[in-house]
Amino acid sequence: MTVLYDDIGELVTNDPTVGDGSPLGVITDAALLVDGDRIAWVGPKAAAPEADRRVTCGGTAVLPGFVDSHAHLVFAGDRSAEFAARMAGEPYDGGGIATTVAATREASADALTANLARLAGELRRGGVTTFETKSGYGLTTVDEQRSLQIANALTPETTYLGAHVVPLDFRHDRDAYVRLVAGDMLAACRDHARWIDVFCDRGAFDVDEARFILRAGIDVGLQPRLHAGQLGPGDGIRLAVALNAASVDHCTYATDADIEALAAGDTVATLLPGAEFSTRAPWPDARRFLDTGVTVALATDCNPGSSYTTSMGFCIAVAVRDMGFTPAEALWAATAGGARALRRDDVGVLAAGKRADFIRLDAPSYVHFAYRPGVPIVADVVIA
Ligand code: NIG
Ligand code: FE
């Protein structure tokens, strides 16, 4: 069955070989042909092929679905009081993670599944067609494994984050916890995850612990990604590049040496505007990354502590307003950039052979995500 989406005012393809030749590969007055779960053709509407069915887009914009490459969606509980305290001047140091760990261990699998499904629905309604999610609020072998099994039912992009923080029950023997994360816990989780991640930052894990844990994961076939540079500068970003991690995330305190290492390597820098917004942290200057040639992604970091948003549109608006992205760079980072951060070449681009994952806006241009902040402009979401 073929479907032609016709009369698209602005089609963003992320294929620089078509349309205006920019990285977004914008075709105006365009059409898009879907065959089954794949894109079959894109081009000017005047050249559109025949199809079994035709859907008119009435001159609106069509873009690749968002690829949210960083979220923490398997959890229970609420930390609105912690957020309110922060807005009254309390600093964020990750200490609240323990609150969510306690609530998550308490919760039934059904409750965790229902909360994940609720958040996945929010993501989808906001235009996200691929999302990653992590464990990291269980921090025991059975609770981490349970979180990943629950996540796996909704996305193939699952990440083992047993090394989120040292849990309270191990505070007097962190080495034992590091050995557990890289040993029995990893063995229980490896079949339920694609990725392994470590929170390598002040108050979490240092660079030697992170290297040890990530290497153990790599040895059993997981691929590395890393949280680093959120709470202060450190060696985590360069560790990610040295291990050829797919992505290093946050990078709020990236140094010039970090940015040079990123530009020379294959690791994407994933910036998380929701985290700076919700923790009142300084904005990373995206120009430093972009102008040095670093591949940059934008993601929600949705989690109950530091960034409780599922809205990529909101993240784009903040990235443009406060981090120095142009609207075009922010859109690319939220779509093709996210796909790179997950090492996926089947999503994030609208071209023949790619997955038919796209969104239609109730607006004439993708620029409206930043121009009309907070407005639900995603009208239709097509997933495969
Ligand atoms: O990405 N940085 C570590 N983890 C999360 C926050 C977790 C929490 O506060 O619950 C983050 O910001
Ligand atoms: Fe995170």
mmCIF file of C-alpha atoms and ligand atoms in Angstrom:
data_model
loop_
_atom_site.group_PDB
_atom_site.id
_atom_site.type_symbol
_atom_site.label_atom_id
_atom_site.label_comp_id
_atom_site.label_asym_id
_atom_site.label_seq_id
_atom_site.Cartn_x
_atom_site.Cartn_y
_atom_site.Cartn_z
ATOM 1 C CA MET A 1 0.000 0.000 0.000
ATOM 2 C CA THR A 2 1.458 3.376 -1.012
ATOM 3 C CA VAL A 3 0.368 6.719 0.433
ATOM 4 C CA LEU A 4 1.285 10.076 -1.055
ATOM 5 C CA TYR A 5 1.516 13.001 1.379
ATOM 6 C CA ASP A 6 0.906 15.852 -1.016
ATOM 7 C CA ASP A 7 0.916 19.663 -0.930
ATOM 8 C CA ILE A 8 3.597 19.944 1.758
ATOM 9 C CA GLY A 9 4.566 23.619 2.060
ATOM 10 C CA GLU A 10 7.984 22.899 3.608
ATOM 11 C CA LEU A 11 9.491 19.413 3.679
ATOM 12 C CA VAL A 12 12.593 19.009 5.863
ATOM 13 C CA THR A 13 14.476 15.900 4.731
ATOM 14 C CA ASN A 14 17.871 16.247 6.515
ATOM 15 C CA ASP A 15 19.291 15.064 3.186
ATOM 16 C CA PRO A 16 21.673 17.819 2.029
ATOM 17 C CA THR A 17 21.743 16.409 -1.508
ATOM 18 C CA VAL A 18 18.153 17.540 -2.163
ATOM 19 C CA GLY A 19 16.163 20.778 -1.986
ATOM 20 C CA ASP A 20 17.957 23.931 -0.885
ATOM 21 C CA GLY A 21 21.254 22.094 -0.355
ATOM 22 C CA SER A 22 21.431 23.085 3.325
ATOM 23 C CA PRO A 23 21.958 20.418 6.023
ATOM 24 C CA LEU A 24 18.160 20.338 6.445
ATOM 25 C CA GLY A 25 17.639 19.607 2.728
ATOM 26 C CA VAL A 26 14.428 21.670 2.614
ATOM 27 C CA ILE A 27 12.102 21.125 -0.358
ATOM 28 C CA THR A 28 9.263 23.642 -0.743
ATOM 29 C CA ASP A 29 5.951 22.661 -2.377
ATOM 30 C CA ALA A 30 6.867 19.046 -1.876
ATOM 31 C CA ALA A 31 5.376 15.570 -1.654
ATOM 32 C CA LEU A 32 6.439 12.391 0.119
ATOM 33 C CA LEU A 33 5.550 8.818 -0.856
ATOM 34 C CA VAL A 34 5.349 6.070 1.762
ATOM 35 C CA ASP A 35 5.346 2.375 0.866
ATOM 36 C CA GLY A 36 4.525 0.210 3.873
ATOM 37 C CA ASP A 37 6.798 1.294 6.727
ATOM 38 C CA ARG A 38 9.389 3.029 4.508
ATOM 39 C CA ILE A 39 9.793 6.267 2.586
ATOM 40 C CA ALA A 40 9.714 5.464 -1.137
ATOM 41 C CA TRP A 41 10.225 8.923 -2.670
ATOM 42 C CA VAL A 42 10.507 12.622 -1.787
ATOM 43 C CA GLY A 43 10.524 15.558 -4.202
ATOM 44 C CA PRO A 44 8.619 18.505 -5.653
ATOM 45 C CA LYS A 45 4.858 17.941 -5.673
ATOM 46 C CA ALA A 46 4.736 18.644 -9.408
ATOM 47 C CA ALA A 47 6.759 15.444 -9.950
ATOM 48 C CA ALA A 48 4.864 13.258 -7.457
ATOM 49 C CA PRO A 49 4.240 9.646 -8.494
ATOM 50 C CA GLU A 50 0.855 7.874 -8.401
ATOM 51 C CA ALA A 51 -0.177 6.249 -5.121
ATOM 52 C CA ASP A 52 -2.939 4.025 -3.722
ATOM 53 C CA ARG A 53 -4.037 6.828 -1.405
ATOM 54 C CA ARG A 54 -3.399 10.560 -1.204
ATOM 55 C CA VAL A 55 -3.300 12.756 1.913
ATOM 56 C CA THR A 56 -3.179 16.507 1.415
ATOM 57 C CA CYS A 57 -1.062 18.496 3.842
ATOM 58 C CA GLY A 58 -2.585 21.868 2.930
ATOM 59 C CA GLY A 59 0.709 23.744 2.648
ATOM 60 C CA THR A 60 1.936 22.860 6.165
ATOM 61 C CA ALA A 61 5.410 21.664 7.182
ATOM 62 C CA VAL A 62 6.492 18.005 7.339
ATOM 63 C CA LEU A 63 9.698 16.984 9.132
ATOM 64 C CA PRO A 64 11.500 13.870 10.359
ATOM 65 C CA GLY A 65 10.162 12.762 13.746
ATOM 66 C CA PHE A 66 12.260 13.810 16.718
ATOM 67 C CA VAL A 67 14.862 11.331 17.947
ATOM 68 C CA ASP A 68 15.110 11.744 21.725
ATOM 69 C CA SER A 69 18.429 10.094 22.507
ATOM 70 C CA HIS A 70 18.456 10.685 26.275
ATOM 71 C CA ALA A 71 15.659 10.021 28.791
ATOM 72 C CA HIS A 72 15.147 8.328 32.167
ATOM 73 C CA LEU A 73 11.537 7.143 32.001
ATOM 74 C CA VAL A 74 11.385 4.090 34.273
ATOM 75 C CA PHE A 75 10.742 5.499 37.725
ATOM 76 C CA ALA A 76 8.081 6.150 40.338
ATOM 77 C CA GLY A 77 7.384 9.137 42.567
ATOM 78 C CA ASP A 78 7.395 12.888 42.270
ATOM 79 C CA ARG A 79 10.002 15.525 43.118
ATOM 80 C CA SER A 80 8.075 18.729 42.600
ATOM 81 C CA ALA A 81 8.968 19.878 46.140
ATOM 82 C CA GLU A 82 12.676 19.500 45.290
ATOM 83 C CA PHE A 83 12.115 21.574 42.149
ATOM 84 C CA ALA A 84 10.290 24.269 44.087
ATOM 85 C CA ALA A 85 13.114 24.396 46.646
ATOM 86 C CA ARG A 86 15.612 24.806 43.810
ATOM 87 C CA MET A 87 13.663 27.683 42.335
ATOM 88 C CA ALA A 88 13.885 29.243 45.823
ATOM 89 C CA GLY A 89 17.684 28.989 45.736
ATOM 90 C CA GLU A 90 18.701 25.410 46.615
ATOM 91 C CA PRO A 91 21.463 23.998 44.373
ATOM 92 C CA TYR A 92 21.101 20.766 42.334
ATOM 93 C CA ASP A 93 23.665 18.090 43.169
ATOM 94 C CA GLY A 94 21.939 14.843 42.145
ATOM 95 C CA GLY A 95 21.192 13.988 45.785
ATOM 96 C CA GLY A 96 17.483 13.690 45.002
ATOM 97 C CA ILE A 97 18.168 10.604 42.873
ATOM 98 C CA ALA A 98 17.987 8.589 46.127
ATOM 99 C CA THR A 99 14.349 9.679 46.589
ATOM 100 C CA THR A 100 13.405 8.308 43.189
ATOM 101 C CA VAL A 101 15.391 5.105 43.789
ATOM 102 C CA ALA A 102 13.402 4.433 46.986
ATOM 103 C CA ALA A 103 10.068 5.065 45.230
ATOM 104 C CA THR A 104 11.050 2.950 42.218
ATOM 105 C CA ARG A 105 12.085 -0.055 44.311
ATOM 106 C CA GLU A 106 8.729 0.203 46.159
ATOM 107 C CA ALA A 107 6.641 0.392 42.989
ATOM 108 C CA SER A 108 5.026 -2.581 41.250
ATOM 109 C CA ALA A 109 6.075 -3.506 37.713
ATOM 110 C CA ASP A 110 2.576 -2.524 36.577
ATOM 111 C CA ALA A 111 2.943 0.945 38.085
ATOM 112 C CA LEU A 112 6.346 1.444 36.427
ATOM 113 C CA THR A 113 4.961 0.219 33.104
ATOM 114 C CA ALA A 114 1.985 2.575 33.342
ATOM 115 C CA ASN A 115 4.206 5.569 34.121
ATOM 116 C CA LEU A 116 6.529 4.716 31.236
ATOM 117 C CA ALA A 117 3.562 4.364 28.873
ATOM 118 C CA ARG A 118 2.211 7.743 30.008
ATOM 119 C CA LEU A 119 5.545 9.453 29.294
ATOM 120 C CA ALA A 120 5.999 7.610 25.990
ATOM 121 C CA GLY A 121 2.562 8.899 24.986
ATOM 122 C CA GLU A 122 3.602 12.449 25.819
ATOM 123 C CA LEU A 123 6.772 12.022 23.758
ATOM 124 C CA ARG A 124 4.799 10.720 20.784
ATOM 125 C CA ARG A 125 2.195 13.488 20.921
ATOM 126 C CA GLY A 126 5.058 15.994 20.934
ATOM 127 C CA GLY A 127 6.526 14.467 17.772
ATOM 128 C CA VAL A 128 9.121 12.016 19.103
ATOM 129 C CA THR A 129 9.208 8.899 16.926
ATOM 130 C CA THR A 130 12.323 7.244 18.432
ATOM 131 C CA PHE A 131 13.364 7.459 22.074
ATOM 132 C CA GLU A 132 16.069 6.054 24.292
ATOM 133 C CA THR A 133 15.512 5.309 27.954
ATOM 134 C CA LYS A 134 17.711 4.206 30.826
ATOM 135 C CA SER A 135 17.599 2.181 33.992
ATOM 136 C CA GLY A 136 19.321 3.847 36.951
ATOM 137 C CA TYR A 137 16.584 4.220 39.559
ATOM 138 C CA GLY A 138 16.743 0.611 40.722
ATOM 139 C CA LEU A 139 20.420 0.229 41.644
ATOM 140 C CA THR A 140 20.063 -3.403 42.711
ATOM 141 C CA THR A 141 20.532 -6.311 40.336
ATOM 142 C CA VAL A 142 16.838 -7.220 40.284
ATOM 143 C CA ASP A 143 15.589 -3.630 40.143
ATOM 144 C CA GLU A 144 17.922 -2.633 37.314
ATOM 145 C CA GLN A 145 17.013 -5.764 35.359
ATOM 146 C CA ARG A 146 13.305 -5.128 35.959
ATOM 147 C CA SER A 147 13.599 -1.522 34.740
ATOM 148 C CA LEU A 148 15.276 -2.620 31.521
ATOM 149 C CA GLN A 149 12.759 -5.397 30.860
ATOM 150 C CA ILE A 150 9.947 -2.850 31.238
ATOM 151 C CA ALA A 151 11.717 -0.356 28.962
ATOM 152 C CA ASN A 152 12.456 -2.979 26.321
ATOM 153 C CA ALA A 153 8.773 -3.532 25.703
ATOM 154 C CA LEU A 154 8.504 0.032 24.341
ATOM 155 C CA THR A 155 11.850 0.841 22.711
ATOM 156 C CA PRO A 156 14.906 -0.987 21.387
ATOM 157 C CA GLU A 157 17.077 1.909 22.615
ATOM 158 C CA THR A 158 17.587 0.827 26.215
ATOM 159 C CA THR A 159 20.544 1.802 28.368
ATOM 160 C CA TYR A 160 21.923 0.096 31.458
ATOM 161 C CA LEU A 161 22.748 2.850 33.995
ATOM 162 C CA GLY A 162 23.525 0.841 37.131
ATOM 163 C CA ALA A 163 26.256 3.473 37.624
ATOM 164 C CA HIS A 164 23.866 6.383 38.156
ATOM 165 C CA VAL A 165 24.998 7.041 41.751
ATOM 166 C CA VAL A 166 26.324 4.853 44.572
ATOM 167 C CA PRO A 167 23.123 3.852 46.408
ATOM 168 C CA LEU A 168 22.776 4.633 50.108
ATOM 169 C CA ASP A 169 23.097 0.947 51.056
ATOM 170 C CA PHE A 170 26.662 0.951 49.598
ATOM 171 C CA ARG A 171 27.800 4.375 50.813
ATOM 172 C CA HIS A 172 30.491 2.834 53.029
ATOM 173 C CA ASP A 173 31.856 0.564 50.281
ATOM 174 C CA ARG A 174 31.677 2.213 46.880
ATOM 175 C CA ASP A 175 34.268 -0.174 45.443
ATOM 176 C CA ALA A 176 31.932 -3.070 46.159
ATOM 177 C CA TYR A 177 29.170 -1.240 44.292
ATOM 178 C CA VAL A 178 31.428 -0.565 41.296
ATOM 179 C CA ARG A 179 32.316 -4.279 41.219
ATOM 180 C CA LEU A 180 28.633 -5.214 41.391
ATOM 181 C CA VAL A 181 27.719 -2.850 38.531
ATOM 182 C CA ALA A 182 30.515 -4.275 36.368
ATOM 183 C CA GLY A 183 29.879 -7.866 37.526
ATOM 184 C CA ASP A 184 26.642 -9.587 38.563
ATOM 185 C CA MET A 185 24.381 -6.622 37.816
ATOM 186 C CA LEU A 186 25.831 -6.281 34.314
ATOM 187 C CA ALA A 187 25.399 -10.012 33.737
ATOM 188 C CA ALA A 188 21.701 -9.725 34.671
ATOM 189 C CA CYS A 189 21.153 -6.624 32.521
ATOM 190 C CA ARG A 190 23.221 -7.176 29.393
ATOM 191 C CA ASP A 191 20.525 -9.085 27.499
ATOM 192 C CA HIS A 192 17.984 -6.326 28.105
ATOM 193 C CA ALA A 193 20.062 -3.330 27.011
ATOM 194 C CA ARG A 194 21.792 -2.036 23.900
ATOM 195 C CA TRP A 195 23.851 0.641 25.690
ATOM 196 C CA ILE A 196 25.823 1.113 28.889
ATOM 197 C CA ASP A 197 26.083 4.541 30.547
ATOM 198 C CA VAL A 198 27.819 5.987 33.626
ATOM 199 C CA PHE A 199 27.105 9.297 35.392
ATOM 200 C CA CYS A 200 30.723 10.498 35.478
ATOM 201 C CA ASP A 201 30.560 13.681 37.508
ATOM 202 C CA ARG A 202 31.100 15.278 40.892
ATOM 203 C CA GLY A 203 29.245 13.226 43.534
ATOM 204 C CA ALA A 204 28.650 10.303 41.158
ATOM 205 C CA PHE A 205 31.476 8.222 39.591
ATOM 206 C CA ASP A 206 35.017 9.316 38.789
ATOM 207 C CA VAL A 207 36.739 8.737 35.483
ATOM 208 C CA ASP A 208 38.585 5.569 36.603
ATOM 209 C CA GLU A 209 35.377 3.999 37.877
ATOM 210 C CA ALA A 210 33.585 5.031 34.697
ATOM 211 C CA ARG A 211 36.308 3.530 32.477
ATOM 212 C CA PHE A 212 36.238 0.260 34.436
ATOM 213 C CA ILE A 213 32.435 -0.053 34.204
ATOM 214 C CA LEU A 214 32.183 0.951 30.553
ATOM 215 C CA ARG A 215 34.934 -1.471 29.542
ATOM 216 C CA ALA A 216 33.145 -4.301 31.346
ATOM 217 C CA GLY A 217 30.007 -3.451 29.365
ATOM 218 C CA ILE A 218 31.883 -3.225 26.069
ATOM 219 C CA ASP A 219 33.406 -6.650 26.788
ATOM 220 C CA VAL A 220 29.939 -8.217 26.890
ATOM 221 C CA GLY A 221 28.697 -6.428 23.774
ATOM 222 C CA LEU A 222 27.067 -3.244 25.079
ATOM 223 C CA GLN A 223 27.911 0.070 23.424
ATOM 224 C CA PRO A 224 29.080 2.984 25.577
ATOM 225 C CA ARG A 225 27.538 6.419 26.151
ATOM 226 C CA LEU A 226 28.240 8.734 29.050
ATOM 227 C CA HIS A 227 26.816 11.473 31.287
ATOM 228 C CA ALA A 228 29.624 13.979 31.877
ATOM 229 C CA GLY A 229 30.293 17.640 32.562
ATOM 230 C CA GLN A 230 26.854 18.362 34.081
ATOM 231 C CA LEU A 231 27.919 19.471 37.560
ATOM 232 C CA GLY A 232 31.481 20.555 36.871
ATOM 233 C CA PRO A 233 34.459 20.051 34.551
ATOM 234 C CA GLY A 234 36.303 16.712 34.555
ATOM 235 C CA ASP A 235 37.824 14.029 32.362
ATOM 236 C CA GLY A 236 34.547 12.319 31.423
ATOM 237 C CA ILE A 237 34.088 13.971 28.037
ATOM 238 C CA ARG A 238 37.569 12.943 26.911
ATOM 239 C CA LEU A 239 36.992 9.425 28.261
ATOM 240 C CA ALA A 240 33.871 9.175 26.086
ATOM 241 C CA VAL A 241 35.850 10.180 22.998
ATOM 242 C CA ALA A 242 38.697 7.778 23.868
ATOM 243 C CA LEU A 243 36.202 4.885 24.153
ATOM 244 C CA ASN A 244 34.480 5.956 20.911
ATOM 245 C CA ALA A 245 31.213 6.344 22.810
ATOM 246 C CA ALA A 246 28.233 7.131 20.592
ATOM 247 C CA SER A 247 27.452 10.187 22.696
ATOM 248 C CA VAL A 248 28.494 12.174 25.739
ATOM 249 C CA ASP A 249 25.612 13.965 27.343
ATOM 250 C CA HIS A 250 25.156 17.271 29.223
ATOM 251 C CA CYS A 251 28.608 18.845 28.523
ATOM 252 C CA THR A 252 27.505 21.937 30.454
ATOM 253 C CA TYR A 253 31.054 22.519 31.721
ATOM 254 C CA ALA A 254 32.949 21.376 28.605
ATOM 255 C CA THR A 255 36.409 22.943 28.339
ATOM 256 C CA ASP A 256 38.126 23.996 25.126
ATOM 257 C CA ALA A 257 40.224 20.797 25.302
ATOM 258 C CA ASP A 258 37.009 18.739 25.586
ATOM 259 C CA ILE A 259 35.535 20.451 22.548
ATOM 260 C CA GLU A 260 38.695 19.895 20.515
ATOM 261 C CA ALA A 261 38.679 16.209 21.479
ATOM 262 C CA LEU A 262 35.013 15.929 20.449
ATOM 263 C CA ALA A 263 35.699 17.610 17.108
ATOM 264 C CA ALA A 264 38.521 15.152 16.397
ATOM 265 C CA GLY A 265 36.523 12.054 17.399
ATOM 266 C CA ASP A 266 33.282 10.281 16.514
ATOM 267 C CA THR A 267 31.360 11.017 19.699
ATOM 268 C CA VAL A 268 28.262 13.208 19.519
ATOM 269 C CA ALA A 269 27.820 15.924 22.166
ATOM 270 C CA THR A 270 24.219 15.746 23.377
ATOM 271 C CA LEU A 271 23.042 18.969 24.983
ATOM 272 C CA LEU A 272 20.054 18.864 27.343
ATOM 273 C CA PRO A 273 18.432 22.296 27.671
ATOM 274 C CA GLY A 274 15.744 20.985 30.036
ATOM 275 C CA ALA A 275 18.417 20.159 32.612
ATOM 276 C CA GLU A 276 19.945 23.640 32.628
ATOM 277 C CA PHE A 277 16.451 25.137 32.684
ATOM 278 C CA SER A 278 15.240 23.018 35.615
ATOM 279 C CA THR A 279 18.403 23.199 37.708
ATOM 280 C CA ARG A 280 19.196 26.869 36.959
ATOM 281 C CA ALA A 281 22.591 25.822 35.650
ATOM 282 C CA PRO A 282 24.576 27.993 33.238
ATOM 283 C CA TRP A 283 23.659 27.506 29.573
ATOM 284 C CA PRO A 284 26.320 25.730 27.547
ATOM 285 C CA ASP A 285 27.284 27.930 24.598
ATOM 286 C CA ALA A 286 26.339 25.727 21.664
ATOM 287 C CA ARG A 287 28.316 27.974 19.291
ATOM 288 C CA ARG A 288 31.563 26.705 20.793
ATOM 289 C CA PHE A 289 30.586 23.153 19.805
ATOM 290 C CA LEU A 290 28.998 23.918 16.451
ATOM 291 C CA ASP A 291 31.669 26.319 15.229
ATOM 292 C CA THR A 292 34.407 23.821 16.143
ATOM 293 C CA GLY A 293 32.748 21.116 14.049
ATOM 294 C CA VAL A 294 31.354 18.928 16.848
ATOM 295 C CA THR A 295 28.252 16.901 15.947
ATOM 296 C CA VAL A 296 25.571 18.061 18.392
ATOM 297 C CA ALA A 297 22.285 16.433 19.424
ATOM 298 C CA LEU A 298 19.448 17.835 21.528
ATOM 299 C CA ALA A 299 17.458 15.568 23.850
ATOM 300 C CA THR A 300 14.912 15.966 26.648
ATOM 301 C CA ASP A 301 16.765 14.153 29.492
ATOM 302 C CA CYS A 302 13.239 13.548 30.789
ATOM 303 C CA ASN A 303 13.563 12.471 34.437
ATOM 304 C CA PRO A 304 11.777 13.408 37.662
ATOM 305 C CA GLY A 305 14.714 15.352 39.112
ATOM 306 C CA SER A 306 16.681 17.547 36.760
ATOM 307 C CA SER A 307 14.456 17.850 33.666
ATOM 308 C CA TYR A 308 10.851 16.716 33.870
ATOM 309 C CA THR A 309 9.862 17.536 30.301
ATOM 310 C CA THR A 310 9.014 15.287 27.351
ATOM 311 C CA SER A 311 8.794 18.227 24.956
ATOM 312 C CA MET A 312 11.427 18.396 22.251
ATOM 313 C CA GLY A 313 9.675 21.546 21.008
ATOM 314 C CA PHE A 314 10.372 23.187 24.362
ATOM 315 C CA CYS A 315 14.012 22.030 24.246
ATOM 316 C CA ILE A 316 14.409 23.517 20.772
ATOM 317 C CA ALA A 317 12.902 26.833 21.876
ATOM 318 C CA VAL A 318 15.304 27.085 24.831
ATOM 319 C CA ALA A 319 18.287 25.941 22.749
ATOM 320 C CA VAL A 320 17.572 28.702 20.234
ATOM 321 C CA ARG A 321 16.771 31.397 22.778
ATOM 322 C CA ASP A 322 19.520 30.721 25.312
ATOM 323 C CA MET A 323 22.185 28.406 23.905
ATOM 324 C CA GLY A 324 22.965 30.076 20.595
ATOM 325 C CA PHE A 325 21.522 27.545 18.128
ATOM 326 C CA THR A 326 19.850 28.818 14.989
ATOM 327 C CA PRO A 327 16.375 27.288 14.499
ATOM 328 C CA ALA A 328 17.823 25.170 11.668
ATOM 329 C CA GLU A 329 20.719 23.873 13.794
ATOM 330 C CA ALA A 330 18.374 23.067 16.673
ATOM 331 C CA LEU A 331 15.979 21.142 14.439
ATOM 332 C CA TRP A 332 18.853 19.161 12.918
ATOM 333 C CA ALA A 333 20.218 18.370 16.394
ATOM 334 C CA ALA A 334 16.790 17.146 17.588
ATOM 335 C CA THR A 335 16.323 14.831 14.593
ATOM 336 C CA ALA A 336 19.448 13.806 12.639
ATOM 337 C CA GLY A 337 21.679 14.650 15.619
ATOM 338 C CA GLY A 338 19.678 12.348 17.892
ATOM 339 C CA ALA A 339 19.918 9.595 15.285
ATOM 340 C CA ARG A 340 23.724 9.993 15.212
ATOM 341 C CA ALA A 341 23.801 9.886 19.020
ATOM 342 C CA LEU A 342 22.094 6.483 18.781
ATOM 343 C CA ARG A 343 24.199 5.415 15.776
ATOM 344 C CA ARG A 344 21.027 4.926 13.749
ATOM 345 C CA ASP A 345 21.007 5.560 10.006
ATOM 346 C CA ASP A 346 17.399 4.478 9.378
ATOM 347 C CA VAL A 347 15.772 7.406 11.223
ATOM 348 C CA GLY A 348 16.264 11.185 11.400
ATOM 349 C CA VAL A 349 16.311 11.520 7.592
ATOM 350 C CA LEU A 350 13.433 11.489 5.094
ATOM 351 C CA ALA A 351 14.828 9.784 2.002
ATOM 352 C CA ALA A 352 13.978 6.669 -0.015
ATOM 353 C CA GLY A 353 14.580 3.536 2.047
ATOM 354 C CA LYS A 354 14.481 5.224 5.465
ATOM 355 C CA ARG A 355 11.796 4.488 8.053
ATOM 356 C CA ALA A 356 8.565 6.395 7.516
ATOM 357 C CA ASP A 357 8.843 8.294 10.827
ATOM 358 C CA PHE A 358 7.684 11.858 10.328
ATOM 359 C CA ILE A 359 5.527 14.618 11.735
ATOM 360 C CA ARG A 360 3.224 17.201 10.208
ATOM 361 C CA LEU A 361 2.935 20.594 11.857
ATOM 362 C CA ASP A 362 -0.055 22.844 12.176
ATOM 363 C CA ALA A 363 2.347 25.552 10.968
ATOM 364 C CA PRO A 364 4.097 26.535 7.741
ATOM 365 C CA SER A 365 7.673 26.087 9.025
ATOM 366 C CA TYR A 366 9.816 24.200 11.543
ATOM 367 C CA VAL A 367 10.939 27.643 12.788
ATOM 368 C CA HIS A 368 7.635 27.780 14.683
ATOM 369 C CA PHE A 369 9.022 25.478 17.415
ATOM 370 C CA ALA A 370 11.154 28.392 18.640
ATOM 371 C CA TYR A 371 8.940 31.190 17.315
ATOM 372 C CA ARG A 372 5.828 29.847 19.132
ATOM 373 C CA PRO A 373 7.354 28.408 22.315
ATOM 374 C CA GLY A 374 5.195 26.034 24.317
ATOM 375 C CA VAL A 375 2.468 25.791 21.667
ATOM 376 C CA PRO A 376 1.449 22.244 20.606
ATOM 377 C CA ILE A 377 2.056 22.646 16.862
ATOM 378 C CA VAL A 378 2.575 18.942 16.088
ATOM 379 C CA ALA A 379 -0.620 17.953 14.245
ATOM 380 C CA ASP A 380 0.114 14.384 13.043
ATOM 381 C CA VAL A 381 2.748 11.817 13.988
ATOM 382 C CA VAL A 382 3.474 8.918 11.651
ATOM 383 C CA ILE A 383 5.617 6.057 12.996
ATOM 384 C CA ALA A 384 6.613 3.425 10.428
HETATM 385 O O1 NIG B 1 20.607 13.325 33.477
HETATM 386 N N1 NIG B 1 22.727 13.345 35.678
HETATM 387 C C1 NIG B 1 22.238 12.323 36.120
HETATM 388 N N2 NIG B 1 21.005 11.895 35.956
HETATM 389 C C2 NIG B 1 19.901 12.687 35.617
HETATM 390 C C3 NIG B 1 19.250 13.314 36.795
HETATM 391 C C4 NIG B 1 18.694 12.330 37.677
HETATM 392 C C5 NIG B 1 17.837 12.870 38.797
HETATM 393 O O2 NIG B 1 18.054 13.974 39.340
HETATM 394 O O3 NIG B 1 16.933 12.095 39.147
HETATM 395 C C6 NIG B 1 20.259 13.737 34.570
HETATM 396 O O4 NIG B 1 20.170 14.943 34.790
HETATM 397 FE FE FE B 2 20.420 11.983 32.141
#
